[in-house]
Amino acid sequence: MSVKAYGATAANRPVEAIEIPRRDVGAHDVQIEIDYCGICHSDLHTVRGEWGAVNFPCVPGHEIVGRVSKVGSSVSRFKEGDVVGVGCMVDSCKSCHSCDEGLEQFCETGMTGTYDSKIADAPGHTLGGYSQRIVVKDDFVLKVTHPADQLAAVAPLLCAGITTWSPLRHWKVGPGKKVGVVGIGGLGHMGVKLAHALGAHVVAFTTSESKRQDALDLGANEVVISKDPTQMKAHARSFDFILNTVAASHSLDAYTRLLKVDGTMCLVGVPEHAHPSPNVSILIGGRRSIAGSLIGGIKETQEMLDFCAEHGIVSDIEMIRAEQIEEAYERMLKSDVKYRFVIDNSTM
């Protein structure tokens, strides 16, 4: 079948209206009519060829919320009309150690991304959520139980939500823990909301005084202007965990100094240029760790969606029409959004 979509035919071409193929529904497939798709910074980097070779046409989008329109003969968990989500993955090998542990994002043969991953179906690679419809294996479809008027703001949970939730859960963030969140943007604003809801004492780090009230409104207990040495020093050796969401190269030492003995700072942002090498003496002087994390497995993503529905948590979004995607990209580069763009796919 052919459906309307927005994508690019070359790295130097804008995202524009195109038509793309979708496979017929197989026995284990779920066909989804997409209502909303969030825009991730990864979309921009990929479609413009900034992260290496790209398979064109490239249709980005891995923050998908929609309704089931058809299911395969072997599908039992979903039925027509169900509200569902699709995140950053649509397949994995399902047989390696990581997949057996529910860590499909670390599949040892490589998970299949929702867009720009090689597959057998035409055109030979996956095409994402900037489209009217998608067909996905049922194992990679997620249940969405938020109220209908929140569904657009649920879409970014499928990437920004799980990217921050997974490390918070892995490092056991909760009551009695002091947690820092570096950067108040698309990822950081979700990190603050989730850490607060998990019961931690949350300190937001920002370079901008203008974001102080925003961070407090999101759930931060304290806000630190990271350019102020006095404010930073006041928190030395006091954090159990720091979630660093900044995707720009910066010194990590300023934050590792703030960790307690055995504290960890987890990086979830990928900078264009490498961070300066950290000062090893700071790490060994407190048995501190610098770690990284990548989205989450399907089971964990479902856990995150259920938690967010129970606690009324969604992303802060700005809705756009499909023809505004390129404009949204330019604004995103300037951090001119609070805090995620979401496409109304009905405008396709």
Short mmCIF file of N, CA, C and O in Angstrom, two decimals, residues 35-85:
data_model
loop_
_atom_site.label_atom_id
_atom_site.label_comp_id
_atom_site.label_asym_id
_atom_site.label_seq_id
_atom_site.Cartn_x
_atom_site.Cartn_y
_atom_site.Cartn_z
N ASP A 35 -1.70 9.23 14.69
CA ASP A 35 -2.33 10.51 15.03
C ASP A 35 -1.28 11.59 15.29
O ASP A 35 -1.44 12.73 14.86
N TYR A 36 -0.21 11.21 16.01
CA TYR A 36 0.80 12.19 16.42
C TYR A 36 2.19 11.56 16.33
O TYR A 36 2.36 10.38 16.61
N CYS A 37 3.15 12.38 15.98
CA CYS A 37 4.55 11.94 16.00
C CYS A 37 5.42 13.07 16.52
O CYS A 37 5.38 14.19 15.98
N GLY A 38 6.18 12.79 17.55
CA GLY A 38 7.09 13.79 18.10
C GLY A 38 8.31 13.96 17.21
O GLY A 38 8.67 13.09 16.42
N ILE A 39 8.94 15.12 17.35
CA ILE A 39 10.18 15.41 16.62
C ILE A 39 11.33 15.35 17.61
O ILE A 39 11.34 16.04 18.63
N CYS A 40 12.31 14.50 17.28
CA CYS A 40 13.49 14.30 18.11
C CYS A 40 14.69 14.94 17.42
O CYS A 40 14.75 15.01 16.19
N HIS A 41 15.67 15.36 18.22
CA HIS A 41 16.89 15.93 17.64
C HIS A 41 17.57 14.92 16.70
O HIS A 41 18.20 15.30 15.71
N SER A 42 17.41 13.63 17.00
CA SER A 42 17.98 12.59 16.14
C SER A 42 17.41 12.66 14.73
O SER A 42 18.10 12.34 13.76
N ASP A 43 16.14 13.04 14.62
CA ASP A 43 15.52 13.14 13.30
C ASP A 43 16.28 14.12 12.42
O ASP A 43 16.60 13.84 11.26
N LEU A 44 16.57 15.28 12.99
CA LEU A 44 17.26 16.33 12.24
C LEU A 44 18.66 15.87 11.84
O LEU A 44 19.06 16.01 10.68
N HIS A 45 19.42 15.31 12.78
CA HIS A 45 20.78 14.88 12.48
C HIS A 45 20.78 13.81 11.39
O HIS A 45 21.62 13.84 10.48
N THR A 46 19.83 12.88 11.48
CA THR A 46 19.81 11.78 10.51
C THR A 46 19.42 12.26 9.13
O THR A 46 20.12 11.99 8.14
N VAL A 47 18.32 13.00 9.04
CA VAL A 47 17.80 13.37 7.73
C VAL A 47 18.75 14.31 6.99
O VAL A 47 18.75 14.35 5.75
N ARG A 48 19.59 15.02 7.72
CA ARG A 48 20.55 15.93 7.09
C ARG A 48 21.94 15.29 6.93
O ARG A 48 22.90 15.96 6.57
N GLY A 49 22.02 14.00 7.18
CA GLY A 49 23.26 13.27 6.96
C GLY A 49 24.39 13.64 7.89
O GLY A 49 25.56 13.41 7.57
N GLU A 50 24.07 14.14 9.08
CA GLU A 50 25.10 14.61 10.00
C GLU A 50 25.70 13.49 10.85
O GLU A 50 26.70 13.70 11.53
N TRP A 51 25.08 12.31 10.82
CA TRP A 51 25.60 11.18 11.57
C TRP A 51 26.10 10.07 10.64
O TRP A 51 26.13 8.90 11.03
N GLY A 52 26.46 10.43 9.44
CA GLY A 52 26.97 9.43 8.51
C GLY A 52 25.98 9.10 7.41
O GLY A 52 25.00 9.82 7.19
N ALA A 53 26.24 8.00 6.70
CA ALA A 53 25.44 7.61 5.54
C ALA A 53 23.98 7.39 5.93
O ALA A 53 23.68 6.83 6.99
N VAL A 54 23.08 7.82 5.05
CA VAL A 54 21.64 7.71 5.28
C VAL A 54 21.01 6.98 4.10
O VAL A 54 21.43 7.16 2.95
N ASN A 55 20.01 6.17 4.39
CA ASN A 55 19.23 5.52 3.34
C ASN A 55 18.08 6.45 2.94
O ASN A 55 17.22 6.76 3.76
N PHE A 56 18.09 6.88 1.71
CA PHE A 56 17.03 7.76 1.21
C PHE A 56 16.08 6.98 0.30
O PHE A 56 16.50 6.03 -0.36
N PRO A 57 14.78 7.35 0.28
CA PRO A 57 14.21 8.47 1.03
C PRO A 57 14.19 8.19 2.53
O PRO A 57 13.98 7.05 2.95
N CYS A 58 14.44 9.23 3.31
CA CYS A 58 14.46 9.11 4.77
C CYS A 58 13.20 9.75 5.34
O CYS A 58 12.96 10.95 5.15
N VAL A 59 12.39 8.94 6.01
CA VAL A 59 11.20 9.42 6.71
C VAL A 59 11.46 9.24 8.20
O VAL A 59 11.45 8.12 8.70
N PRO A 60 11.77 10.33 8.92
CA PRO A 60 12.09 10.20 10.35
C PRO A 60 10.83 9.93 11.19
O PRO A 60 9.73 9.79 10.68
N GLY A 61 11.06 9.91 12.51
CA GLY A 61 9.94 9.81 13.45
C GLY A 61 9.92 8.52 14.22
O GLY A 61 9.62 7.46 13.65
N HIS A 62 10.23 8.59 15.55
CA HIS A 62 10.17 7.39 16.39
C HIS A 62 9.48 7.70 17.72
O HIS A 62 9.78 7.07 18.74
N GLU A 63 8.56 8.65 17.68
CA GLU A 63 7.73 8.96 18.86
C GLU A 63 6.28 8.97 18.38
O GLU A 63 5.69 10.00 18.14
N ILE A 64 5.72 7.77 18.26
CA ILE A 64 4.47 7.57 17.51
C ILE A 64 3.33 7.18 18.43
O ILE A 64 3.45 6.28 19.26
N VAL A 65 2.21 7.87 18.28
CA VAL A 65 0.96 7.49 18.95
C VAL A 65 -0.14 7.43 17.91
O VAL A 65 -0.27 8.34 17.08
N GLY A 66 -0.91 6.37 17.93
CA GLY A 66 -2.00 6.23 16.96
C GLY A 66 -2.99 5.17 17.39
O GLY A 66 -3.00 4.74 18.55
N ARG A 67 -3.81 4.74 16.42
CA ARG A 67 -4.88 3.78 16.72
C ARG A 67 -4.76 2.58 15.79
O ARG A 67 -4.49 2.72 14.60
N VAL A 68 -4.98 1.41 16.36
CA VAL A 68 -4.89 0.17 15.59
C VAL A 68 -6.03 0.11 14.58
O VAL A 68 -7.20 0.30 14.93
N SER A 69 -5.67 -0.14 13.32
CA SER A 69 -6.70 -0.27 12.28
C SER A 69 -6.82 -1.70 11.75
O SER A 69 -7.81 -2.04 11.09
N LYS A 70 -5.81 -2.54 12.05
CA LYS A 70 -5.85 -3.92 11.58
C LYS A 70 -4.81 -4.72 12.33
O LYS A 70 -3.73 -4.20 12.64
N VAL A 71 -5.11 -5.97 12.64
CA VAL A 71 -4.13 -6.85 13.28
C VAL A 71 -4.01 -8.15 12.52
O VAL A 71 -4.95 -8.60 11.85
N GLY A 72 -2.83 -8.79 12.65
CA GLY A 72 -2.60 -10.08 12.01
C GLY A 72 -3.31 -11.21 12.72
O GLY A 72 -3.76 -11.07 13.87
N SER A 73 -3.37 -12.34 12.06
CA SER A 73 -4.14 -13.49 12.57
C SER A 73 -3.59 -14.05 13.87
O SER A 73 -4.33 -14.69 14.62
N SER A 74 -2.31 -13.82 14.17
CA SER A 74 -1.71 -14.36 15.39
C SER A 74 -1.56 -13.33 16.50
O SER A 74 -0.95 -13.60 17.53
N VAL A 75 -2.13 -12.15 16.30
CA VAL A 75 -2.03 -11.08 17.30
C VAL A 75 -3.18 -11.18 18.28
O VAL A 75 -4.35 -11.20 17.87
N SER A 76 -2.87 -11.24 19.58
CA SER A 76 -3.92 -11.35 20.60
C SER A 76 -3.93 -10.17 21.57
O SER A 76 -4.95 -9.94 22.23
N ARG A 77 -2.85 -9.42 21.67
CA ARG A 77 -2.76 -8.34 22.67
C ARG A 77 -3.43 -7.05 22.22
O ARG A 77 -3.67 -6.17 23.04
N PHE A 78 -3.69 -6.92 20.93
CA PHE A 78 -4.25 -5.68 20.40
C PHE A 78 -5.45 -5.98 19.52
O PHE A 78 -5.54 -7.05 18.92
N LYS A 79 -6.33 -4.98 19.46
CA LYS A 79 -7.50 -5.09 18.59
C LYS A 79 -7.75 -3.76 17.92
O LYS A 79 -7.22 -2.72 18.34
N GLU A 80 -8.55 -3.76 16.89
CA GLU A 80 -8.87 -2.54 16.16
C GLU A 80 -9.44 -1.48 17.11
O GLU A 80 -10.30 -1.79 17.95
N GLY A 81 -8.94 -0.26 17.01
CA GLY A 81 -9.40 0.84 17.84
C GLY A 81 -8.53 1.11 19.05
O GLY A 81 -8.65 2.18 19.68
N ASP A 82 -7.65 0.17 19.42
CA ASP A 82 -6.78 0.39 20.57
C ASP A 82 -5.83 1.57 20.32
O ASP A 82 -5.34 1.77 19.20
N VAL A 83 -5.58 2.35 21.37
CA VAL A 83 -4.59 3.43 21.30
C VAL A 83 -3.23 2.84 21.66
O VAL A 83 -3.07 2.22 22.72
N VAL A 84 -2.25 3.04 20.79
CA VAL A 84 -0.95 2.39 20.98
C VAL A 84 0.18 3.36 20.66
O VAL A 84 -0.04 4.44 20.09
N GLY A 85 1.37 2.93 21.01
CA GLY A 85 2.56 3.72 20.72
C GLY A 85 3.65 2.86 20.10
O GLY A 85 3.67 1.64 20.28
#
